[in-house]
């Protein structure tokens, strides 16, 4: 058997793929720029030198069709779904439960999270699992867990390995099994190859759990100073557990960073000093509010009337502010600006007297004090102008908890049909995203916060490069080159080489391309080399799922790119060792399972 030279277009496709990969890994230019340059190179190249039998306009269509591809629409829709869960606080109960585990021990928390994600992805499509976990991991990071940049790639790896373990774990698995069935391979049950993947997962788990987070950067934003601590007067609700507890028992229930300034008396009020995050947790635990209940209800009604989200922001009192010398009560910001003061950070002094209701409400503000306020963003901005105050960075929208059940129902309606194969994930995700917008779980004018421009152009570029690799003949020529050298290898080497070849296609083209190209190759190699076809098909299936080394390999990789603020090199640094572990382990297990000694 001889191998001819690759076609000119195939040479160009391979060179462009290598150039794109080098550009991503080197980090000398932004991912968005390299992606757009790649698309432009394909468009210009095919316009000047079209593929055989095609016109210049066909090349333009190939280069730019990624922007309208169903994969990109799916990813954007899933981002909107995730945003809906965040803005409504729908996953806060699950987040609090996992956060407790993380607070006991970070390593145990990460292990529990990885095992949970792995188990879910065995029977539920990888993408919905990751979409559900992303807001939870972000909340855990904000509440003292590991930085999201050190947990999302390990989480994604666990999800991908779990999806590999059953025939219904991913659409790629179904595609490989379907193509193999059309070529004559007997049907495989759902758990046909699960034991092999489970044993490989045990080999990979120590790396994912203990080593991978250490290889990743901490991309969390450091403030450079201790978080501000706000003094607040909490109003206890009628059913608050604090009404019947002593101060010592109350303190035991509060987060460790909360300082109890005064106990709950007949007035049903509690004086505390805490960070913003701990203050929110304290109010949740005790069933309390930091402003009069009637005022908070009035502010929440703002969304129903105007559609403006409630926002919590920090306002600094300047020297010329109209609030200097006034207290919380005398400032009367509720009536003047429709804003609630939740707490005060005193920068120059502590309380001038024993904390009491009167001291909290009447202690005058001074230059440099920071007010923690809640209200519609427009109201807060008008207050800052009217009172000559500065809005500090870090404003946070309050979750629209009244819509949390609706957001969960929408997410379920998008995830469940796709998970059981009733409809493609592209259709269910798009329908769910539209429902999030129509019901107000996600505001249309805030949709830009859910989407990432970097991910959009990266997806479009990866789709274009995958098409040109396939249609130029580069994939076929590479497969023939691999087949030419495999005749001299033992069975274990053949399985490893096939798996590695498909892995390369998956990470640089797409797993659909890898499945479409690799499955027929497995059959031809089996017949030519006298090796059973089934282990070769499984080598293809496993290789299609080893998409850890680049962000363009799979849509879940791109979903975490923005959330973790990852660079291309972060994927290669952690993904290549994991690919090596999985290829060696899986090929060895296939040899043992099928007796290919």
Coordinates of C-alpha atoms in Angstrom, one line a residue:
X1 CA 0.0 0.0 0.0
X2 CA 1.4 3.4 -1.0
X3 CA 0.3 6.9 0.1
X4 CA 0.2 9.7 -2.4
X5 CA 0.8 13.4 -1.6
X6 CA -2.1 15.2 0.0
X7 CA -4.2 17.5 -2.2
X8 CA -3.2 21.2 -2.1
X9 CA -6.3 22.2 -0.2
X10 CA -5.5 19.5 2.4
X11 CA -2.0 20.9 2.8
X12 CA -3.4 24.4 3.3
X13 CA -6.0 23.1 5.8
X14 CA -3.4 21.3 7.9
X15 CA -1.0 24.3 7.9
X16 CA -3.8 26.7 8.9
X17 CA -4.8 24.4 11.7
X18 CA -1.3 24.3 13.0
X19 CA -1.0 28.1 12.7
X20 CA -4.2 28.6 14.6
X21 CA -3.2 26.1 17.3
X22 CA 0.2 27.9 17.7
X23 CA -1.5 31.2 17.9
X24 CA -3.8 30.0 20.6
X25 CA -1.1 28.4 22.7
X26 CA 1.5 31.1 22.4
X27 CA -0.9 33.7 23.8
X28 CA 0.7 36.5 21.7
X29 CA -2.7 37.6 20.5
X30 CA -6.2 37.5 21.9
X31 CA -8.3 34.4 21.1
X32 CA -10.9 36.6 19.4
X33 CA -8.3 38.0 17.0
X34 CA -6.9 34.6 16.1
X35 CA -10.4 33.2 15.6
X36 CA -11.4 36.1 13.2
X37 CA -8.1 35.8 11.3
X38 CA -8.7 32.1 10.9
X39 CA -12.1 32.6 9.5
X40 CA -10.8 35.4 7.2
X41 CA -8.0 33.2 5.9
X42 CA -10.5 30.4 5.1
X43 CA -12.8 32.8 3.4
X44 CA -10.1 34.6 1.3
X45 CA -8.3 31.3 0.5
X46 CA -11.4 29.6 -0.8
X47 CA -12.6 32.7 -2.6
X48 CA -9.3 32.9 -4.6
X49 CA -8.7 29.1 -4.8
X50 CA -12.1 27.3 -4.4
X51 CA -12.4 23.6 -3.6
X52 CA -12.9 21.4 -6.6
X53 CA -16.4 21.6 -8.0
X54 CA -17.2 24.7 -5.9
X55 CA -17.6 28.4 -6.6
X56 CA -15.9 31.2 -4.7
X57 CA -19.2 32.0 -2.9
X58 CA -19.4 28.4 -1.7
X59 CA -16.1 29.0 0.1
X60 CA -17.5 32.1 1.8
X61 CA -20.5 30.1 3.0
X62 CA -18.2 27.5 4.5
X63 CA -16.1 30.1 6.2
X64 CA -18.9 32.0 7.8
X65 CA -21.6 29.4 8.4
X66 CA -20.3 28.9 11.9
X67 CA -22.0 32.1 13.0
X68 CA -25.4 30.5 12.2
X69 CA -24.5 26.9 13.1
X70 CA -26.8 25.1 15.4
X71 CA -23.8 24.4 17.8
X72 CA -23.3 28.1 18.3
X73 CA -27.0 28.7 18.8
X74 CA -27.1 25.9 21.3
X75 CA -24.2 27.3 23.3
X76 CA -25.6 30.8 23.4
X77 CA -29.0 29.4 24.4
X78 CA -27.4 27.3 27.2
X79 CA -25.6 30.5 28.5
X80 CA -29.0 32.3 28.6
X81 CA -30.5 29.3 30.5
X82 CA -27.6 29.4 33.0
X83 CA -28.1 33.1 33.4
X84 CA -31.7 32.6 34.3
X85 CA -30.8 30.2 37.1
X86 CA -28.4 32.8 38.5
X87 CA -30.6 35.9 38.3
X88 CA -33.5 34.1 40.0
X89 CA -31.3 32.3 42.6
X90 CA -32.9 29.0 41.6
X91 CA -29.9 26.9 42.6
X92 CA -29.1 28.6 45.9
X93 CA -30.4 25.7 48.0
X94 CA -28.1 23.2 46.2
X95 CA -25.3 25.7 46.3
X96 CA -25.7 26.1 50.1
X97 CA -25.7 22.3 50.6
X98 CA -22.5 21.9 48.6
X99 CA -21.0 25.0 50.2
X100 CA -21.3 23.3 53.6
X101 CA -19.3 20.4 52.4
X102 CA -16.7 22.7 50.9
X103 CA -16.4 24.6 54.1
X104 CA -15.7 21.4 56.1
X105 CA -12.9 20.5 53.7
X106 CA -12.1 21.9 50.2
X107 CA -10.6 18.7 48.9
X108 CA -13.5 16.6 50.1
X109 CA -15.9 19.2 48.6
X110 CA -14.2 19.0 45.2
X111 CA -14.2 15.2 45.3
X112 CA -17.9 15.1 46.1
X113 CA -18.6 17.6 43.3
X114 CA -16.6 15.6 40.8
X115 CA -18.2 12.3 41.7
X116 CA -21.7 14.0 41.5
X117 CA -21.0 15.5 38.1
X118 CA -19.6 12.2 36.8
X119 CA -22.7 10.2 38.0
X120 CA -25.2 12.7 36.5
X121 CA -23.5 12.8 33.1
X122 CA -23.7 9.0 32.8
X123 CA -27.4 9.3 32.0
X124 CA -27.9 13.0 31.2
X125 CA -26.2 14.7 28.3
X126 CA -23.0 16.4 29.3
X127 CA -24.0 19.9 28.3
X128 CA -27.1 20.2 30.5
X129 CA -25.1 18.8 33.5
X130 CA -22.4 21.4 33.1
X131 CA -25.0 24.2 32.7
X132 CA -26.6 23.2 35.9
X133 CA -23.3 23.0 37.8
X134 CA -21.8 26.3 36.5
X135 CA -23.9 28.7 38.7
X136 CA -23.4 26.4 41.7
X137 CA -19.6 26.4 41.3
X138 CA -19.6 30.1 40.9
X139 CA -21.5 30.5 44.2
X140 CA -19.2 28.1 46.0
X141 CA -16.2 30.1 44.8
X142 CA -17.8 33.3 46.0
X143 CA -18.5 31.8 49.4
X144 CA -15.0 30.7 50.2
X145 CA -14.5 27.6 48.0
X146 CA -11.7 27.2 45.5
X147 CA -11.5 29.9 42.7
X148 CA -13.8 28.9 39.8
X149 CA -10.7 29.0 37.5
X150 CA -9.3 26.0 39.5
X151 CA -12.5 23.9 39.6
X152 CA -14.3 24.3 36.3
X153 CA -11.8 22.5 34.0
X154 CA -11.7 19.5 36.5
X155 CA -15.5 19.6 36.7
X156 CA -15.7 19.6 32.9
X157 CA -13.3 16.7 32.7
X158 CA -15.4 14.6 35.2
X159 CA -18.5 15.4 33.2
X160 CA -16.9 14.3 29.9
X161 CA -15.6 11.1 31.4
X162 CA -19.0 10.3 32.8
X163 CA -20.6 11.0 29.4
X164 CA -18.2 8.5 27.8
X165 CA -19.3 5.6 30.0
X166 CA -22.7 4.8 28.4
X167 CA -24.1 4.7 24.9
X168 CA -26.6 7.5 25.8
X169 CA -24.1 9.7 27.7
X170 CA -23.4 11.9 24.7
X171 CA -24.8 12.4 21.2
X172 CA -21.3 11.4 19.9
X173 CA -21.6 8.0 21.5
X174 CA -24.9 7.5 19.8
X175 CA -23.5 8.5 16.5
X176 CA -20.5 6.1 16.7
X177 CA -22.8 3.2 17.8
X178 CA -25.3 4.0 15.0
X179 CA -22.6 4.2 12.3
X180 CA -21.1 1.0 13.5
X181 CA -24.5 -0.7 13.6
X182 CA -25.0 0.3 10.0
X183 CA -21.7 -1.2 9.1
X184 CA -22.6 -4.6 10.7
X185 CA -21.6 -4.4 14.3
X186 CA -24.0 -6.0 16.8
X187 CA -26.0 -3.5 18.9
X188 CA -24.5 -2.4 22.2
X189 CA -26.6 -2.0 25.4
X190 CA -26.5 1.2 27.4
X191 CA -23.9 -0.1 29.9
X192 CA -22.0 -2.3 27.4
X193 CA -18.6 -0.6 28.0
X194 CA -19.3 1.1 31.4
X195 CA -17.0 -1.1 33.4
X196 CA -14.1 -0.2 31.2
X197 CA -14.7 3.5 31.6
X198 CA -15.3 3.2 35.4
X199 CA -11.9 1.6 35.8
X200 CA -10.2 4.3 33.6
X201 CA -12.0 6.9 35.6
X202 CA -10.5 5.6 38.8
X203 CA -7.1 5.9 37.3
X204 CA -7.8 9.5 36.1
X205 CA -9.5 10.7 39.3
X206 CA -6.3 11.4 41.3
X207 CA -5.0 13.6 38.5
X208 CA -8.3 15.5 38.1
X209 CA -8.9 15.9 41.8
X210 CA -5.4 16.6 43.2
X211 CA -3.1 17.6 40.4
X212 CA -5.3 19.5 37.8
X213 CA -6.3 22.3 40.2
X214 CA -2.7 23.0 41.0
X215 CA -1.9 23.4 37.2
X216 CA -4.6 26.1 36.8
X217 CA -4.2 29.8 37.6
X218 CA -6.2 31.7 40.2
X219 CA -8.2 34.1 38.0
X220 CA -10.4 35.5 40.8
X221 CA -10.2 39.2 41.2
X222 CA -8.3 40.3 44.3
X223 CA -9.5 43.4 45.9
X224 CA -6.2 44.1 47.7
X225 CA -7.9 44.9 51.0
X226 CA -10.0 43.3 53.7
X227 CA -13.7 43.1 52.8
X228 CA -15.8 45.9 54.3
X229 CA -17.8 45.1 57.4
X230 CA -21.2 46.7 57.7
X231 CA -23.0 47.4 60.9
X232 CA -26.7 46.6 60.4
X233 CA -29.9 46.4 62.4
X234 CA -31.8 43.3 61.5
X235 CA -35.6 43.2 61.9
X236 CA -36.7 39.7 62.9
X237 CA -39.7 38.2 61.2
X238 CA -42.6 36.9 63.2
X239 CA -41.4 33.3 62.7
X240 CA -37.7 34.1 63.2
X241 CA -35.9 31.4 65.2
X242 CA -33.9 34.2 66.9
X243 CA -36.9 35.4 68.9
X244 CA -36.7 32.4 71.3
X245 CA -32.9 32.0 71.5
X246 CA -30.3 33.5 73.8
X247 CA -27.5 35.7 72.4
X248 CA -25.1 32.8 72.7
X249 CA -27.3 30.4 70.8
X250 CA -27.9 33.0 68.1
X251 CA -24.2 33.5 67.7
X252 CA -23.6 29.7 67.3
X253 CA -26.0 29.7 64.3
X254 CA -24.4 32.7 62.5
X255 CA -21.5 32.5 60.0
X256 CA -18.1 32.6 61.7
X257 CA -17.3 36.2 60.5
X258 CA -20.5 37.8 62.0
X259 CA -20.0 39.9 65.1
X260 CA -23.1 40.1 67.3
X261 CA -23.4 43.7 68.7
X262 CA -26.7 43.4 70.5
X263 CA -29.2 40.8 71.3
X264 CA -32.8 40.6 70.2
X265 CA -35.1 42.3 72.6
X266 CA -38.8 42.9 72.8
X267 CA -38.5 45.1 69.7
X268 CA -37.5 42.1 67.6
X269 CA -34.2 43.6 66.4
X270 CA -30.7 42.3 66.3
X271 CA -27.5 44.4 65.8
X272 CA -24.7 42.8 63.9
X273 CA -21.5 43.7 62.0
X274 CA -20.5 41.6 59.0
X275 CA -19.4 41.6 55.4
X276 CA -22.1 41.9 52.7
X277 CA -22.1 38.2 52.0
X278 CA -22.2 37.2 55.6
X279 CA -25.0 39.7 56.2
X280 CA -27.1 38.1 53.5
X281 CA -26.5 34.6 54.9
X282 CA -27.4 35.9 58.4
X283 CA -30.7 37.3 57.2
X284 CA -31.5 34.0 55.5
X285 CA -30.7 31.9 58.6
X286 CA -32.6 34.1 61.0
X287 CA -35.5 35.1 58.8
X288 CA -34.7 38.7 59.1
X289 CA -34.4 41.9 57.0
X290 CA -31.9 44.7 57.2
X291 CA -34.5 47.3 56.4
X292 CA -38.2 47.6 57.4
X293 CA -40.2 44.7 55.8
X294 CA -42.7 47.1 54.3
X295 CA -39.9 49.0 52.5
X296 CA -38.4 45.8 51.1
X297 CA -41.8 44.8 49.8
X298 CA -42.2 48.2 48.2
X299 CA -38.8 47.9 46.5
X300 CA -39.6 44.4 45.2
X301 CA -42.8 45.7 43.7
X302 CA -40.6 47.9 41.6
X303 CA -39.7 45.0 39.3
X304 CA -43.3 44.1 38.7
X305 CA -44.1 47.7 37.7
X306 CA -40.9 48.8 35.8
X307 CA -39.0 45.7 35.1
X308 CA -35.9 47.1 36.9
X309 CA -33.9 44.6 39.0
X310 CA -33.2 45.3 42.6
X311 CA -29.6 46.1 43.1
X312 CA -27.4 46.2 46.2
X313 CA -24.6 48.8 45.9
X314 CA -22.0 50.5 48.1
X315 CA -22.1 54.3 48.2
X316 CA -19.3 56.4 49.7
X317 CA -20.2 59.6 51.6
X318 CA -18.1 62.4 50.3
X319 CA -17.0 65.6 52.1
X320 CA -19.8 67.7 50.3
X321 CA -22.5 65.0 50.6
X322 CA -25.8 66.1 51.9
X323 CA -25.8 63.1 54.3
X324 CA -22.9 64.3 56.4
X325 CA -24.2 64.8 59.9
X326 CA -27.4 62.9 59.3
X327 CA -28.3 59.4 60.5
X328 CA -30.2 56.5 58.9
X329 CA -33.5 57.8 60.2
X330 CA -33.0 61.5 59.6
X331 CA -31.6 61.0 56.1
X332 CA -35.0 59.7 55.0
X333 CA -33.6 58.1 51.8
X334 CA -36.6 55.7 51.6
X335 CA -39.1 58.5 51.0
X336 CA -36.7 60.8 49.1
X337 CA -35.1 58.2 46.8
X338 CA -37.0 54.9 47.2
X339 CA -33.8 53.3 48.4
X340 CA -33.2 51.2 51.6
X341 CA -30.0 51.5 53.7
X342 CA -29.0 47.9 54.7
X343 CA -25.8 48.7 56.7
X344 CA -23.1 51.2 57.3
X345 CA -19.3 50.8 57.2
X346 CA -17.7 53.3 59.5
X347 CA -14.3 54.1 58.1
X348 CA -13.1 56.6 60.9
X349 CA -14.6 55.2 64.0
X350 CA -16.7 52.5 65.6
X351 CA -19.9 53.1 67.5
X352 CA -19.6 56.1 69.8
X353 CA -21.8 54.4 72.4
X354 CA -23.1 51.0 73.4
X355 CA -25.0 49.8 70.3
X356 CA -28.7 50.4 70.6
X357 CA -31.5 51.0 68.1
X358 CA -31.1 54.8 68.6
X359 CA -27.4 54.7 68.0
X360 CA -27.8 52.7 64.8
X361 CA -30.5 54.9 63.4
X362 CA -29.2 58.3 64.6
X363 CA -25.4 58.0 64.6
X364 CA -24.4 60.7 62.0
X365 CA -22.6 59.8 58.8
X366 CA -19.2 61.2 58.3
X367 CA -16.9 61.7 55.2
X368 CA -15.6 58.3 54.0
X369 CA -18.5 56.2 55.5
X370 CA -19.8 53.5 53.1
X371 CA -23.5 52.8 52.9
X372 CA -24.8 49.5 51.7
X373 CA -28.1 50.3 49.9
X374 CA -30.7 48.4 48.0
X375 CA -33.0 49.6 45.3
X376 CA -33.5 49.9 41.6
X377 CA -30.2 50.8 39.9
X378 CA -31.8 54.0 38.5
X379 CA -32.9 55.1 42.0
X380 CA -29.4 54.4 43.4
X381 CA -27.8 56.4 40.7
X382 CA -30.2 59.3 41.2
X383 CA -29.5 59.2 45.0
X384 CA -25.8 59.3 44.4
X385 CA -26.2 62.5 42.3
X386 CA -28.6 64.2 44.5
X387 CA -26.6 63.5 47.7
X388 CA -23.2 63.9 46.1
X389 CA -22.0 60.3 46.8
X390 CA -19.8 57.9 44.9
X391 CA -21.0 54.5 43.7
X392 CA -18.3 52.0 44.3
X393 CA -17.5 49.0 42.1
X394 CA -19.2 45.7 42.8
X395 CA -22.9 46.4 42.5
X396 CA -24.9 43.2 42.7
X397 CA -28.3 42.5 41.5
X398 CA -30.6 40.7 44.0
X399 CA -32.0 37.4 42.8
X400 CA -35.6 37.5 41.6
X401 CA -36.5 34.7 43.9
X402 CA -40.2 34.8 43.1
X403 CA -39.3 33.5 39.6
X404 CA -37.0 30.8 40.9
X405 CA -39.5 27.9 40.6
X406 CA -40.4 29.1 37.1
X407 CA -36.7 29.2 36.1
X408 CA -36.2 25.7 37.4
X409 CA -39.3 24.5 35.5
X410 CA -37.9 26.0 32.3
X411 CA -34.5 24.5 32.8
X412 CA -36.1 21.1 33.4
X413 CA -38.3 21.4 30.3
X414 CA -35.1 22.1 28.3
X415 CA -32.9 19.4 29.9
X416 CA -35.2 16.4 30.3
X417 CA -36.4 16.1 26.7
X418 CA -32.8 16.4 25.4
X419 CA -31.5 13.9 28.0
X420 CA -33.9 11.2 27.0
X421 CA -33.4 11.8 23.3
X422 CA -36.9 13.2 22.7
X423 CA -35.6 16.3 20.9
X424 CA -32.1 17.6 20.1
X425 CA -30.4 19.8 22.7
X426 CA -30.3 22.6 20.2
X427 CA -34.1 22.7 20.0
X428 CA -34.8 22.3 23.7
X429 CA -32.1 24.8 24.7
X430 CA -33.3 27.4 22.3
X431 CA -36.9 27.0 23.4
X432 CA -35.8 27.3 27.1
X433 CA -33.8 30.4 26.3
X434 CA -36.9 32.0 24.7
X435 CA -39.0 31.0 27.7
X436 CA -36.5 32.6 30.1
X437 CA -36.7 35.9 28.1
X438 CA -40.5 35.9 27.7
X439 CA -41.1 35.2 31.4
X440 CA -38.7 37.8 32.6
X441 CA -36.3 35.4 34.3
X442 CA -33.7 37.0 32.0
X443 CA -34.1 40.5 30.8
X444 CA -33.5 41.0 27.1
X445 CA -31.5 44.2 27.7
X446 CA -29.2 42.2 30.0
X447 CA -28.7 39.3 27.6
X448 CA -25.2 40.5 26.8
X449 CA -24.2 39.5 30.3
X450 CA -25.0 35.9 29.6
X451 CA -23.1 35.7 26.3
X452 CA -19.3 35.8 25.7
X453 CA -18.0 37.4 22.4
X454 CA -14.8 35.4 22.8
X455 CA -16.8 32.1 22.9
X456 CA -19.0 33.1 19.9
X457 CA -16.1 33.8 17.5
X458 CA -14.1 30.8 18.8
X459 CA -17.0 28.5 18.1
X460 CA -17.5 29.9 14.6
X461 CA -13.7 29.5 13.9
X462 CA -13.7 25.9 15.2
X463 CA -16.7 25.0 13.0
X464 CA -15.0 26.5 9.9
X465 CA -11.7 24.8 10.5
X466 CA -13.5 21.5 11.1
X467 CA -15.3 21.8 7.8
X468 CA -12.2 22.7 5.8
X469 CA -10.2 19.8 7.3
X470 CA -13.0 17.4 6.3
X471 CA -13.9 18.8 2.9
X472 CA -10.3 19.4 1.8
X473 CA -9.4 15.8 2.2
X474 CA -7.0 16.4 5.0
X475 CA -8.8 14.1 7.4
X476 CA -8.9 11.3 4.8
X477 CA -5.2 11.6 4.0
X478 CA -4.2 11.6 7.7
X479 CA -6.3 8.5 8.3
X480 CA -4.6 6.7 5.4
X481 CA -1.2 7.8 6.8
X482 CA -2.1 6.4 10.2
X483 CA -3.4 3.1 8.7
X484 CA -0.2 2.7 6.7
X485 CA 1.9 2.6 9.8
X486 CA -0.4 0.6 12.1
X487 CA 0.3 -2.7 10.3
X488 CA 3.6 -3.0 12.1
X489 CA 2.2 -2.5 15.6
X490 CA 0.8 -5.0 18.1
X491 CA -2.9 -4.9 18.9
X492 CA -2.4 -2.7 21.9
X493 CA -0.5 -0.2 19.8
X494 CA -3.1 -0.2 17.1
X495 CA -5.9 0.5 19.6
X496 CA -3.8 3.3 21.2
X497 CA -2.9 4.8 17.8
X498 CA -6.6 4.8 16.6
X499 CA -7.7 6.4 19.9
X500 CA -5.0 9.0 19.7
X501 CA -5.7 9.8 16.0
X502 CA -9.4 10.2 16.8
X503 CA -8.5 12.3 19.8
X504 CA -6.5 14.7 17.6
X505 CA -9.4 15.0 15.2
X506 CA -11.8 15.7 18.1
X507 CA -9.6 18.4 19.6
X508 CA -9.0 20.3 16.4
X509 CA -12.0 19.6 14.2
X510 CA -15.1 18.2 16.0
X511 CA -16.2 15.0 17.6
X512 CA -18.8 14.6 14.9
X513 CA -16.0 14.7 12.3
X514 CA -13.9 12.3 14.3
X515 CA -16.8 9.9 14.7
X516 CA -17.7 10.1 11.0
X517 CA -14.1 9.5 9.9
X518 CA -12.9 7.2 12.6
X519 CA -15.7 4.6 12.7
X520 CA -15.3 3.4 9.0
X521 CA -11.5 3.3 9.6
X522 CA -12.0 1.0 12.5
X523 CA -13.8 -1.5 10.3
X524 CA -11.3 -1.4 7.5
X525 CA -8.4 -1.8 10.0
X526 CA -10.1 -4.7 11.7
X527 CA -10.4 -6.5 8.4
X528 CA -6.9 -5.7 7.2
X529 CA -5.1 -6.4 10.5
X530 CA -7.2 -9.3 11.7
X531 CA -8.3 -7.5 14.9
X532 CA -11.9 -7.7 16.2
X533 CA -13.9 -4.8 15.1
X534 CA -15.7 -4.0 18.4
X535 CA -12.6 -2.9 20.4
X536 CA -11.5 -0.8 17.5
X537 CA -15.0 0.9 17.4
X538 CA -14.7 1.5 21.2
X539 CA -11.3 3.0 20.6
X540 CA -13.0 5.4 18.2
X541 CA -15.8 6.1 20.7
X542 CA -13.4 6.7 23.5
X543 CA -11.2 8.9 21.4
X544 CA -14.1 11.1 20.4
X545 CA -14.7 11.8 24.1
X546 CA -11.1 12.7 25.0
X547 CA -11.7 16.3 24.2
X548 CA -9.8 17.9 27.0
X549 CA -6.8 19.6 25.3
X550 CA -8.4 22.5 23.5
X551 CA -11.4 24.8 24.1
X552 CA -12.7 24.2 20.6
X553 CA -13.0 20.4 21.1
X554 CA -16.5 20.4 22.7
X555 CA -19.2 22.9 23.5
X556 CA -18.8 22.3 27.3
X557 CA -15.1 23.4 27.0
X558 CA -16.3 26.7 25.5
X559 CA -19.0 27.2 28.1
X560 CA -16.5 27.2 30.9
X561 CA -13.9 29.4 29.1
X562 CA -15.6 32.7 29.9
X563 CA -16.7 31.6 33.4
X564 CA -13.2 30.6 34.4
X565 CA -11.4 33.3 32.4
X566 CA -9.3 30.6 30.8
X567 CA -6.6 30.9 28.1
X568 CA -6.1 28.3 25.4
X569 CA -2.9 27.2 27.2
X570 CA -4.8 26.3 30.3
X571 CA -6.6 23.5 28.4
X572 CA -3.4 22.1 26.9
X573 CA -1.5 22.2 30.2
X574 CA -4.2 20.2 32.0
X575 CA -5.7 18.3 29.0
X576 CA -2.7 16.7 27.4
X577 CA -1.6 14.8 30.6
X578 CA -5.2 13.6 31.1
X579 CA -5.4 12.5 27.4
X580 CA -2.2 10.5 27.9
X581 CA -3.6 8.8 31.1
X582 CA -6.9 8.0 29.4
X583 CA -5.3 6.7 26.2
X584 CA -2.9 4.4 28.0
X585 CA -5.5 3.2 30.5
X586 CA -8.4 2.6 28.0
X587 CA -6.2 0.9 25.4
X588 CA -4.8 -1.4 28.0
X589 CA -8.2 -2.2 29.4
X590 CA -9.5 -3.0 25.9
X591 CA -6.6 -5.4 25.3
X592 CA -7.4 -7.2 28.5
X593 CA -11.2 -7.2 28.0
X594 CA -10.9 -8.7 24.5
X595 CA -7.9 -10.9 25.0
X596 CA -5.7 -9.1 22.4
X597 CA -2.4 -10.1 23.8

